[in-house]
Structures are given as structure tokens and as C-alpha cells.
Coordinates of C-alpha atoms in Angstrom, one line a residue:
X1 CA 0.0 0.0 0.0
X2 CA 1.5 3.3 -1.1
X3 CA 1.0 6.5 0.7
X4 CA 0.6 9.8 -1.2
X5 CA 3.5 12.2 -0.7
X6 CA 2.7 15.6 0.8
X7 CA 2.3 18.2 -1.9
X8 CA 5.3 20.4 -2.4
X9 CA 4.9 24.0 -1.4
X10 CA 4.5 26.6 -4.1
X11 CA 7.4 28.6 -2.6
X12 CA 9.9 25.7 -3.0
X13 CA 8.7 25.1 -6.5
X14 CA 9.4 28.7 -7.6
X15 CA 12.8 28.7 -5.9
X16 CA 13.9 25.5 -7.6
X17 CA 12.4 26.8 -10.9
X18 CA 14.5 30.0 -10.5
X19 CA 17.7 28.0 -9.8
X20 CA 17.0 25.6 -12.7
X21 CA 16.4 28.3 -15.2
X22 CA 19.6 30.1 -14.1
X23 CA 21.6 26.9 -14.3
X24 CA 20.3 26.0 -17.7
X25 CA 20.9 29.5 -19.0
X26 CA 24.5 29.3 -18.0
X27 CA 24.9 26.0 -19.8
X28 CA 24.0 27.6 -23.1
X29 CA 27.4 29.0 -23.8
X30 CA 30.8 29.3 -22.1
X31 CA 30.8 33.0 -22.8
X32 CA 27.5 33.5 -20.9
X33 CA 28.9 31.4 -18.0
X34 CA 32.1 33.4 -18.0
X35 CA 30.3 36.7 -18.0
X36 CA 28.1 35.6 -15.1
X37 CA 31.1 34.5 -13.0
X38 CA 32.9 37.7 -13.7
X39 CA 29.8 39.7 -12.7
X40 CA 29.6 37.8 -9.4
X41 CA 33.3 38.4 -8.7
X42 CA 33.0 42.1 -9.5
X43 CA 29.8 42.5 -7.4
X44 CA 31.4 40.5 -4.5
X45 CA 34.6 42.7 -4.6
X46 CA 32.6 45.9 -4.7
X47 CA 30.3 44.8 -1.8
X48 CA 33.3 43.8 0.3
X49 CA 34.9 47.2 -0.3
X50 CA 31.7 48.9 0.7
X51 CA 31.4 46.8 3.9
X52 CA 35.0 47.6 4.7
X53 CA 34.4 51.3 4.2
X54 CA 31.3 51.2 6.4
X55 CA 33.3 49.5 9.2
X56 CA 36.1 52.1 8.9
X57 CA 33.4 54.8 9.0
X58 CA 32.1 53.5 12.4
X59 CA 32.3 56.2 15.0
X60 CA 32.6 59.0 12.5
X61 CA 30.4 62.1 13.1
X62 CA 29.0 61.9 9.4
X63 CA 28.6 58.1 9.3
X64 CA 24.8 58.3 9.8
X65 CA 24.3 60.8 7.0
X66 CA 26.4 58.9 4.5
X67 CA 24.9 55.5 5.3
X68 CA 21.3 56.6 5.2
X69 CA 21.7 58.5 1.9
X70 CA 23.5 55.5 0.3
X71 CA 20.6 53.3 1.4
X72 CA 18.2 55.7 -0.2
X73 CA 20.2 55.6 -3.5
X74 CA 20.3 51.8 -3.4
X75 CA 16.5 51.7 -3.0
X76 CA 16.0 54.2 -5.9
X77 CA 18.2 52.0 -8.1
X78 CA 16.0 49.0 -7.3
X79 CA 12.9 51.0 -8.2
X80 CA 14.1 52.3 -11.6
X81 CA 16.1 49.2 -12.7
X82 CA 13.0 47.3 -14.1
X83 CA 12.1 50.3 -16.2
X84 CA 15.5 50.3 -18.1
X85 CA 16.5 46.6 -18.0
X86 CA 13.1 44.9 -18.5
X87 CA 14.8 41.7 -19.7
X88 CA 17.2 41.5 -16.8
X89 CA 15.3 38.7 -15.1
X90 CA 13.0 36.8 -17.4
X91 CA 12.5 34.0 -14.9
X92 CA 10.1 36.1 -12.8
X93 CA 8.1 37.7 -15.6
X94 CA 4.5 37.5 -14.2
X95 CA 2.9 37.5 -17.6
X96 CA 4.3 33.9 -18.1
X97 CA 2.1 32.7 -15.3
X98 CA -1.3 34.0 -16.5
X99 CA -2.5 30.7 -17.6
X100 CA -1.7 28.8 -14.3
X101 CA -4.4 28.3 -11.7
X102 CA -2.5 30.2 -8.9
X103 CA -4.0 32.4 -6.2
X104 CA -2.5 35.9 -5.9
X105 CA -1.5 35.8 -2.3
X106 CA 0.6 32.5 -2.4
X107 CA 1.9 33.6 -5.8
X108 CA 3.3 36.9 -4.3
X109 CA 4.8 35.1 -1.4
X110 CA 6.5 32.5 -3.7
X111 CA 7.7 35.2 -6.1
X112 CA 9.1 37.2 -3.3
X113 CA 11.2 34.3 -1.9
X114 CA 12.3 33.4 -5.4
X115 CA 13.3 37.0 -6.0
X116 CA 15.7 36.8 -3.1
X117 CA 17.9 34.4 -5.1
X118 CA 20.4 36.3 -7.1
X119 CA 23.4 38.6 -6.9
X120 CA 21.3 41.7 -6.6
X121 CA 19.6 40.7 -3.3
X122 CA 22.9 39.3 -2.0
X123 CA 24.7 42.6 -2.8
X124 CA 21.8 44.5 -1.0
X125 CA 22.1 42.2 2.0
X126 CA 25.9 42.9 2.3
X127 CA 25.3 46.7 2.0
X128 CA 22.7 46.4 4.7
X129 CA 25.0 44.5 7.0
X130 CA 27.7 47.1 6.4
X131 CA 25.4 50.0 7.1
X132 CA 24.3 48.3 10.4
X133 CA 27.9 47.7 11.4
X134 CA 28.6 51.4 10.9
X135 CA 25.8 52.6 13.0
X136 CA 24.9 49.9 15.6
X137 CA 26.0 50.6 19.2
X138 CA 24.8 49.0 22.3
X139 CA 22.2 46.3 22.8
X140 CA 19.3 48.3 21.5
X141 CA 21.2 49.2 18.3
X142 CA 22.2 45.6 17.6
X143 CA 18.6 44.4 18.2
X144 CA 17.2 47.0 15.8
X145 CA 20.0 46.2 13.3
X146 CA 18.9 42.5 13.3
X147 CA 15.4 43.6 12.3
X148 CA 16.5 46.4 9.9
X149 CA 18.8 44.5 7.6
X150 CA 16.2 42.0 6.3
X151 CA 13.7 44.7 6.1
X152 CA 15.9 46.7 3.7
X153 CA 16.3 43.7 1.5
X154 CA 12.6 42.9 1.5
X155 CA 11.5 46.4 0.7
X156 CA 14.0 46.8 -2.1
X157 CA 13.0 43.5 -3.7
X158 CA 9.3 44.1 -3.2
X159 CA 9.6 47.7 -4.6
X160 CA 11.4 46.4 -7.7
X161 CA 8.9 43.6 -8.4
X162 CA 5.8 45.8 -7.7
X163 CA 7.1 48.4 -10.2
X164 CA 7.8 45.7 -12.7
X165 CA 4.4 44.0 -12.3
X166 CA 2.6 47.3 -12.6
X167 CA 4.4 48.1 -15.9
X168 CA 5.0 44.7 -17.3
X169 CA 3.0 45.3 -20.5
X170 CA 4.8 48.5 -21.1
X171 CA 8.2 46.9 -20.5
X172 CA 7.5 44.1 -23.0
X173 CA 6.3 46.6 -25.6
X174 CA 8.3 48.7 -28.1
X175 CA 8.2 51.7 -25.7
X176 CA 9.8 49.5 -23.0
X177 CA 12.6 48.6 -25.4
X178 CA 13.0 52.3 -26.1
X179 CA 13.6 52.8 -22.4
X180 CA 16.2 50.1 -22.3
X181 CA 18.0 51.7 -25.2
X182 CA 18.0 55.1 -23.4
X183 CA 19.3 53.5 -20.1
X184 CA 22.9 54.4 -21.0
X185 CA 21.9 58.0 -21.5
X186 CA 20.5 58.2 -17.9
X187 CA 23.6 56.6 -16.5
X188 CA 25.7 59.3 -18.3
X189 CA 23.4 62.0 -17.0
X190 CA 23.6 60.5 -13.5
X191 CA 27.3 60.5 -13.6
X192 CA 27.3 64.2 -14.4
X193 CA 24.8 64.9 -11.7
X194 CA 26.9 63.0 -9.1
X195 CA 30.0 64.9 -10.3
X196 CA 28.2 68.2 -10.0
X197 CA 26.8 67.4 -6.6
X198 CA 30.3 66.3 -5.3
X199 CA 31.8 69.6 -6.4
X200 CA 29.1 71.6 -4.8
X201 CA 29.4 69.5 -1.7
X202 CA 33.1 70.2 -1.3
X203 CA 32.4 73.9 -1.6
X204 CA 29.5 73.8 0.9
X205 CA 31.7 72.8 3.9
X206 CA 32.1 69.0 3.6
X207 CA 30.0 66.1 4.6
X208 CA 28.2 68.0 7.4
X209 CA 26.0 69.6 4.7
X210 CA 24.4 66.2 4.1
X211 CA 22.6 66.3 7.4
X212 CA 19.4 68.0 6.2
X213 CA 19.0 65.6 3.3
X214 CA 19.7 62.6 5.5
X215 CA 17.1 63.8 8.0
X216 CA 14.5 63.7 5.3
X217 CA 15.6 60.4 3.6
X218 CA 15.8 58.8 7.1
X219 CA 12.0 58.8 7.1
X220 CA 11.7 57.2 3.6
X221 CA 11.8 53.4 3.6
X222 CA 13.9 51.4 3.4
X223 CA 16.4 54.1 4.6
X224 CA 14.2 54.5 7.6
X225 CA 15.1 51.1 8.8
X226 CA 18.8 52.0 8.8
X227 CA 17.9 55.3 10.4
X228 CA 16.2 53.4 13.1
X229 CA 19.5 51.6 13.9
X230 CA 21.1 55.1 14.5
X231 CA 18.1 56.3 16.5
X232 CA 18.2 53.2 18.8
X233 CA 22.0 53.6 19.3
X234 CA 21.4 57.2 20.3
X235 CA 18.8 56.1 22.8
X236 CA 15.8 57.5 20.9
X237 CA 13.8 54.2 21.2
X238 CA 10.4 55.8 20.3
X239 CA 11.8 57.3 17.1
X240 CA 13.5 54.0 16.2
X241 CA 10.2 52.1 16.8
X242 CA 8.3 54.6 14.6
X243 CA 10.9 54.3 11.8
X244 CA 10.8 50.4 11.9
X245 CA 7.0 50.5 11.9
X246 CA 7.0 52.9 8.9
X247 CA 9.3 50.5 7.0
X248 CA 7.1 47.5 7.8
X249 CA 3.9 49.5 6.7
X250 CA 5.5 50.4 3.5
X251 CA 6.5 46.8 2.9
X252 CA 2.9 45.6 3.4
X253 CA 1.7 48.4 1.1
X254 CA 4.2 47.3 -1.6
X255 CA 3.1 43.6 -1.3
X256 CA -0.5 44.7 -1.7
X257 CA 0.2 46.8 -4.7
X258 CA 2.2 43.9 -6.2
X259 CA -0.8 41.6 -5.5
X260 CA -3.2 43.9 -7.1
X261 CA -1.0 44.3 -10.2
X262 CA -0.9 40.5 -10.5
X263 CA -4.6 40.2 -10.2
X264 CA -5.2 42.8 -12.9
X265 CA -2.5 41.2 -15.1
X266 CA -4.0 37.7 -14.8
X267 CA -7.7 38.7 -15.1
X268 CA -7.7 41.6 -17.6
X269 CA -7.0 41.0 -21.3
X270 CA -4.2 43.0 -22.9
X271 CA -6.0 45.9 -24.6
X272 CA -2.9 47.5 -26.1
X273 CA -3.8 46.2 -29.6
X274 CA -7.6 46.5 -29.3
X275 CA -8.8 48.8 -32.0
X276 CA -5.2 49.6 -32.8
X277 CA -5.7 49.6 -36.5
X278 CA -8.5 52.1 -36.6
X279 CA -7.0 54.3 -33.9
X280 CA -3.6 54.3 -35.5
X281 CA -4.9 55.0 -38.9
X282 CA -7.0 57.9 -37.6
X283 CA -4.1 59.3 -35.7
X284 CA -1.7 58.9 -38.6
X285 CA -4.1 60.7 -41.0
X286 CA -4.5 63.6 -38.8
X287 CA -0.8 63.8 -37.9
X288 CA 0.2 63.5 -41.4
X289 CA -2.1 66.3 -42.5
X290 CA -0.9 68.7 -39.8
X291 CA 2.8 67.9 -40.5
X292 CA 2.3 68.2 -44.2
X293 CA 0.8 71.6 -43.8
X294 CA 3.8 72.8 -41.9
X295 CA 6.4 71.5 -44.4
X296 CA 7.1 72.5 -47.9
X297 CA 5.5 70.7 -50.8
X298 CA 6.9 68.2 -53.2
X299 CA 9.9 65.9 -52.6
X300 CA 11.4 68.2 -50.0
X301 CA 8.4 68.0 -47.7
X302 CA 8.1 64.3 -48.2
X303 CA 11.7 63.6 -47.3
X304 CA 11.6 66.0 -44.3
X305 CA 8.4 64.3 -43.0
X306 CA 10.1 60.8 -43.3
X307 CA 13.2 62.0 -41.5
X308 CA 11.2 63.5 -38.7
X309 CA 9.1 60.3 -38.3
X310 CA 12.3 58.3 -38.1
X311 CA 13.5 60.5 -35.2
X312 CA 10.1 60.0 -33.5
X313 CA 9.6 56.3 -34.0
X314 CA 12.7 54.4 -34.7
X315 CA 14.2 53.4 -31.4
X316 CA 17.9 53.7 -32.3
X317 CA 17.4 57.0 -34.1
X318 CA 15.3 58.3 -31.2
X319 CA 18.0 57.2 -28.7
X320 CA 20.8 58.9 -30.7
X321 CA 18.8 62.2 -30.9
X322 CA 17.9 62.2 -27.2
X323 CA 21.4 61.4 -26.2
X324 CA 22.8 64.2 -28.4
X325 CA 20.2 66.6 -27.1
X326 CA 20.9 65.8 -23.5
X327 CA 24.7 65.7 -23.6
X328 CA 24.8 68.8 -25.8
X329 CA 23.1 70.7 -23.0
X330 CA 24.7 68.9 -20.1
X331 CA 28.4 69.8 -21.0
X332 CA 28.0 73.6 -21.4
X333 CA 25.4 74.1 -18.7
X334 CA 27.0 71.9 -16.0
X335 CA 30.3 73.5 -16.5
X336 CA 28.7 76.9 -16.4
X337 CA 26.9 76.1 -13.1
X338 CA 30.2 74.9 -11.7
X339 CA 31.9 78.2 -12.5
X340 CA 34.5 76.5 -14.8
X341 CA 32.7 76.9 -18.1
X342 CA 32.8 79.2 -21.1
X343 CA 30.2 80.3 -23.5
X344 CA 32.1 78.6 -26.2
X345 CA 31.3 75.3 -24.7
X346 CA 27.8 75.9 -26.2
X347 CA 29.4 74.9 -29.5
X348 CA 29.3 71.3 -28.1
X349 CA 25.5 71.4 -28.7
X350 CA 26.1 72.1 -32.4
X351 CA 28.6 69.4 -32.7
X352 CA 26.5 66.7 -31.0
X353 CA 23.5 67.5 -33.2
X354 CA 25.6 67.8 -36.3
X355 CA 26.7 64.2 -35.9
X356 CA 23.1 63.2 -36.7
X357 CA 23.9 64.2 -40.3
X358 CA 26.4 61.3 -40.5
X359 CA 25.5 58.0 -42.1
X360 CA 22.1 59.3 -43.3
X361 CA 21.5 56.3 -45.6
X362 CA 22.6 53.8 -43.0
X363 CA 19.8 55.0 -40.7
X364 CA 17.3 53.8 -43.4
X365 CA 18.8 50.2 -43.2
X366 CA 17.5 47.9 -45.9
X367 CA 14.6 50.2 -46.6
X368 CA 17.0 52.4 -48.4
X369 CA 16.3 50.5 -51.6
X370 CA 12.9 52.3 -51.8
X371 CA 14.7 55.7 -51.5
X372 CA 17.2 54.6 -54.1
X373 CA 14.4 53.9 -56.6
X374 CA 13.6 57.7 -56.5
X375 CA 17.2 58.8 -57.2
X376 CA 18.3 58.7 -60.8
X377 CA 20.2 61.9 -61.3
X378 CA 22.5 64.2 -59.3
X379 CA 19.6 66.6 -59.0
X380 CA 17.5 63.9 -57.2
X381 CA 20.4 63.1 -54.9
X382 CA 20.9 66.8 -54.0
X383 CA 17.1 67.2 -53.3
X384 CA 17.2 64.1 -51.0
X385 CA 20.3 65.3 -49.1
X386 CA 19.0 68.9 -48.8
X387 CA 15.7 67.8 -47.5
X388 CA 17.3 65.6 -44.8
X389 CA 19.5 68.5 -43.8
X390 CA 16.5 70.8 -43.6
X391 CA 14.7 68.4 -41.3
X392 CA 17.7 68.3 -39.0
X393 CA 17.9 72.1 -39.0
X394 CA 14.3 72.3 -37.8
X395 CA 15.6 70.9 -34.5
X396 CA 19.2 71.9 -34.4
X397 CA 18.8 75.6 -35.1
X398 CA 16.4 76.5 -32.2
X399 CA 18.2 74.0 -29.9
X400 CA 21.6 75.7 -30.6
X401 CA 20.1 79.1 -29.9
X402 CA 18.5 77.9 -26.7
X403 CA 21.6 76.2 -25.3
X404 CA 23.9 79.1 -26.2
X405 CA 21.5 81.7 -24.6
X406 CA 21.1 79.5 -21.5
X407 CA 24.8 79.2 -21.1
X408 CA 25.2 82.9 -21.5
X409 CA 22.5 83.5 -18.9
X410 CA 24.1 81.2 -16.4
X411 CA 27.6 82.7 -16.9
X412 CA 26.1 86.3 -17.0
X413 CA 28.1 86.8 -20.3
X414 CA 25.5 88.2 -22.6
X415 CA 28.0 90.3 -24.5
X416 CA 29.6 87.2 -25.9
X417 CA 26.3 85.7 -27.1
X418 CA 26.5 87.0 -30.8
X419 CA 30.0 85.7 -31.1
X420 CA 29.2 82.3 -29.7
X421 CA 26.1 81.9 -31.9
X422 CA 28.2 82.8 -35.0
X423 CA 30.8 80.1 -34.1
X424 CA 28.0 77.6 -33.3
X425 CA 26.2 78.2 -36.6
X426 CA 29.5 77.9 -38.6
X427 CA 30.3 74.6 -36.9
X428 CA 26.7 73.3 -37.5
X429 CA 27.0 74.1 -41.2
X430 CA 30.4 72.4 -41.4
X431 CA 29.0 69.3 -39.7
X432 CA 26.1 69.2 -42.2
X433 CA 28.6 69.4 -45.0
X434 CA 31.0 66.8 -43.8
X435 CA 28.0 64.6 -42.8
X436 CA 26.6 64.6 -46.3
X437 CA 30.0 63.8 -47.8
X438 CA 30.8 61.0 -45.5
X439 CA 27.2 59.6 -45.9
X440 CA 27.9 59.3 -49.6
X441 CA 31.5 57.9 -49.3
X442 CA 31.5 55.8 -46.1
X443 CA 28.0 54.4 -45.5
X444 CA 27.5 51.5 -43.1
X445 CA 24.7 49.4 -41.7
X446 CA 23.0 49.9 -38.3
X447 CA 21.8 46.4 -37.1
X448 CA 18.3 46.4 -35.9
X449 CA 18.4 42.9 -34.1
X450 CA 20.3 44.3 -31.0
X451 CA 19.8 47.4 -29.0
X452 CA 23.5 47.6 -28.2
X453 CA 25.1 47.2 -31.6
X454 CA 25.3 50.3 -33.9
X455 CA 27.7 48.9 -36.5
X456 CA 27.5 45.7 -38.5
X457 CA 30.4 43.2 -38.2
X458 CA 33.3 44.2 -40.5
X459 CA 32.2 47.8 -40.8
X460 CA 33.8 49.3 -37.8
X461 CA 36.6 51.0 -39.7
X462 CA 34.0 52.6 -42.0
X463 CA 32.1 54.0 -38.9
X464 CA 35.4 55.4 -37.4
X465 CA 36.4 57.0 -40.7
X466 CA 32.9 58.5 -41.3
X467 CA 32.4 59.9 -37.8
X468 CA 35.8 61.0 -36.6
X469 CA 37.2 61.9 -40.0
X470 CA 34.1 64.0 -40.6
X471 CA 34.4 65.7 -37.2
X472 CA 38.0 66.6 -37.9
X473 CA 37.0 68.0 -41.3
X474 CA 34.2 70.0 -39.8
X475 CA 36.6 71.5 -37.3
X476 CA 39.0 72.5 -40.0
X477 CA 36.2 74.0 -42.1
X478 CA 35.4 76.3 -39.2
X479 CA 39.0 77.6 -39.1
X480 CA 38.2 80.9 -40.9
X481 CA 35.4 81.9 -38.5
X482 CA 37.6 80.8 -35.5
X483 CA 40.5 82.7 -36.9
X484 CA 38.4 85.9 -37.3
X485 CA 37.2 85.6 -33.7
X486 CA 40.8 85.2 -32.4
X487 CA 42.0 88.1 -34.5
X488 CA 39.3 90.4 -33.2
X489 CA 40.1 89.5 -29.6
X490 CA 43.9 90.0 -30.1
X491 CA 43.3 93.3 -31.8
X492 CA 41.1 94.5 -28.9
X493 CA 38.2 95.0 -31.3
X494 CA 35.5 93.6 -29.0
X495 CA 33.0 96.1 -30.4
X496 CA 33.1 94.3 -33.7
X497 CA 32.6 90.8 -32.4
X498 CA 28.8 91.0 -33.1
X499 CA 29.8 90.7 -36.8
X500 CA 30.6 87.1 -36.2
X501 CA 26.9 86.3 -35.8
X502 CA 25.8 87.1 -39.4
X503 CA 29.2 86.1 -40.8
X504 CA 29.0 82.7 -39.0
X505 CA 25.5 82.1 -40.1
X506 CA 26.3 82.9 -43.7
X507 CA 29.5 81.0 -43.7
X508 CA 27.7 77.9 -42.2
X509 CA 24.9 78.1 -44.8
X510 CA 27.4 78.4 -47.6
X511 CA 29.7 75.6 -46.4
X512 CA 26.6 73.4 -45.9
X513 CA 25.4 74.1 -49.4
X514 CA 28.8 73.2 -50.8
X515 CA 29.0 70.0 -48.9
X516 CA 25.6 69.0 -50.2
X517 CA 26.6 69.9 -53.8
X518 CA 29.8 67.9 -53.4
X519 CA 28.0 64.8 -52.0
X520 CA 25.1 64.7 -54.5
X521 CA 27.0 63.4 -57.5
X522 CA 28.8 60.8 -55.3
X523 CA 25.5 59.6 -54.0
X524 CA 23.9 59.4 -57.5
X525 CA 26.9 57.4 -58.8
X526 CA 27.4 55.1 -55.9
X527 CA 23.8 54.0 -55.2
X528 CA 24.5 50.2 -55.7
X529 CA 27.5 50.4 -53.3
X530 CA 25.6 52.4 -50.7
X531 CA 22.6 50.0 -50.8
X532 CA 24.9 47.0 -50.4
X533 CA 26.7 48.7 -47.4
X534 CA 23.6 49.8 -45.5
X535 CA 21.8 46.4 -46.1
X536 CA 24.6 44.4 -44.6
X537 CA 23.9 42.5 -41.4

């Protein structure tokens, strides 16, 4: 007589499933295994260094402020990570469970425990332990630390999963992939913000200036749990209890939000495509009509509209533009705010946006064959290139004026605005000219199957020649305007510097026209080679 074995708990099933999927994923290739091992080693080394820093910080007057703020930053990272790396943990995608007969509450509990398996939770646990070691003093501090550390980990994981569950249909859509492509931009912006903050901090009197911010973050979970350790160590037991209870309350609220999102996901059909055809067609008709009325007629307007739609809809083109717009403003403005900038840094905005003229045909990928069918003469090629340049100017011209004026406002150097604008316009025209020439002579393909590859295999040298060769050529083409500015400064003729504004604008327009004229016959004569290059990969 056989006895039925006790049913296995759902939690253990999910934990074993997570481990099995991770293990099988690592078996797919040696490279993936090596990357995973290297990531573990790097994470462990960084976590060990952080714990050591926390231990050495113990007893410091500013230890509480630093530890509390770092915990807040860690929690913020957990909150935003699912929005920019939606495919980072496919094993816990709740949309894969919609067809299973699972109740929400046991499902949340099982997913929460399974989510604790991985390098991220382990890293958070080590950071929490280090933070507790830095602040815990006395029996009360140690007791509160024992409760606070697991609360920090649980709140971070629950926050991440709740955000992911609430946005899972966005994250698996095209817009979600756009966010992933733009994650590198936010990292770069974040680095500039941290650098700016560090410099301002050093001028504000050191780490003691962090206390007001730490006092606020200390009441925001999960940093409030670490703040409770400090409060208990200082003898403020009532405050410590309140901070711990606040953390527990937020954890319960996050779990409830997560559960509600799972219920909605598993009981509500995906309506993202319902009526998409009629709505999209109606939206496209109205949008096209409005855009067409604002643009010139004929081929010029058609090509400008196509280029602008690429910017708005193609993920890689959109990412390139947003990156250029952001960095083009960050470099001059952040340096101006720090007191180390110059109004000439505003030319960086022109340079960043001028790069978008490079590899124009590669941005079309294999669809360029349809454009190629409309180019049979040099005149057709010139009209195509000119319309693309005009579309870029619709964005780059007002943006250049805005960034230059903002930089002048921050620096309080309005007298140099005409000169800086003239130099920026000349550089923009030179970049359009060299971009058109390099697009015709050194086209390369932009792969669409990967968000992180921008050049097809074997075309790296073409990309380097096209971009950096063109940038050097653009800088050299600006030499006459730069020379005129230097001469007026050396000759103490500051009153005549305003002439550089119309002169730079006229020079930029002429040099751009010359570059388009030079590139047109090359484009018309090299259509088969261009089509083969941009269709590769």
C-alpha cells in the first residue's frame, strides 16, 4: 500500500524553478557562464569594499548621513532598474504565469522568496549589513539592526517587483525597449549629476552639509530602517520604533500593490492592440495632414516628414537624438553652473547634433532601396540630401540658440552671445557638409536585431572614418570663423565681435550648401555600393 506524498509548497517550486532556469541558461554557452562568473566576482569585490568602508566609518560624526543616503540611493536603483532593464530577469516575468491556476497571495509570497535568489539581493544584503555595522552601538542598536537589515532587502525587492508588475505590459512593448536603449543616457546624465553634486558639496563645507538631506531620507523606507538603527543607538527608542513600523507598513503596502497588479494582469485582457488599426490610422491621417501643412510641398516636404518620423519612431534614431540633445546641453550648462565653463562650450551642442547628419543612408537600413528607386540623377540626390539637412535644422537651429542663450545666462556673459552663436552656426554648417560627404562615401549598416550594436560586423573601420574623419574635417572648415574671432580678440576689437553672428550664419549656410553639392554626384553614382553597405547585417 502506497501513501501519497505531501504536496510540495509553491514557494519551494518557484525557488527550484529559478535555480533551474539560471543553471540551464548558464549552460547555453561558455561566454555566458564566464560573464556571469565575472559579474559575481566584481559584485562581491565591490560589496566587500563597501562593507570595509562602512566598518572604517564606524564612530565618524558623518557616518549616519552617508549610510542613510546611500541606502536611499540603493532603493532608488531597485525602483528604476526594471524600467530600463526589463529583460534582466525573465524567470520572474508574471505574464508567463497568467494561464496557471494560482491564487494571488501565495503567488506573491513565492515570487518574493524566489526574487531573493540572485546577486542583486545578495549585494543589497551585504550593503545592509555594512550599514548596520557602521551605526549599531549598544544592545538596542544591535537588536534593531537585526530587524532592519532583512527589512531593507525585502523592501528593495518588493519595490522592484511591484514596479515591474505594474508596468509589465509597457516593459515588454516597443516603448519599453526604447527605455532600455536610453538607459545608457540616464547613466551618463547620472554621472554628471553626481560629479556636479560632489563639487558643490566640497564647496559647501564638507559632509556636514548632508545632514538636512539625511534627516528627510531617514523617514523614507527602506532608509528609515537603517535610520532606526542610529536612533536606537542614540537612545531614541520611540523614534526607532516609529521608523521600523513605517518600514514595515511600506513593505505591506508594496506587497498589496504587487498583488493587485498581478490580479489585474491575470484577469484583464491585454488591450494594447484592441482597435489599434482604426485608432492608429486615424491618428496617422490627422498627424500627417498637420505635419504636411507645416512642411514644404513636393519631394522636400516628403523627405523631411520621413526623416522627422524616423526620429520620433525608430528606437535607435530616437535614442541617438535624445542622447545628443541631453549631452549637448549637459556639457556647457553643468560647466557653467560649476563656474568652470565658457560660453564657447555651447558649440558642443552644435557638434553633438551635427553628428546626426552622418550615415544618413545607414539610418534607413535595408529600406533604403525604396529611396534609391527615386534617385536617378544628381539633382534627385541633391534634393534628397538637402531635405534631410533641412529636417535636421528644424531641431538643431532653435536648440543651438536655446543652449547658447542658457549658457550665457548662467555665466552672465550676454556680450559674448552673438560671437558664440556665430561660431556655433558655422560649426553646424560644417558638420552638415561633412556629414553629407561621409554619408555618400562611407555608408555603413546599423543592425536592428540588437539594442547595443550600432555597426554591423566588419564595418567598424567605416564608422570610425565616417564619424571621426568628418568631425576633424568639420573643425578644419570652421577655421576661418575661429581665426576671425581670435584676431578680433587679439586686436582689442571687441566692439566688432557682433559681426561674427551674421558672418558665421552665412558661412555655415554656404559651407553646408557646398557639402551637399559635393555629396550629390557621389550619392547618385554610388547607389549600388551604398545600398549594399547599408543592407549588410
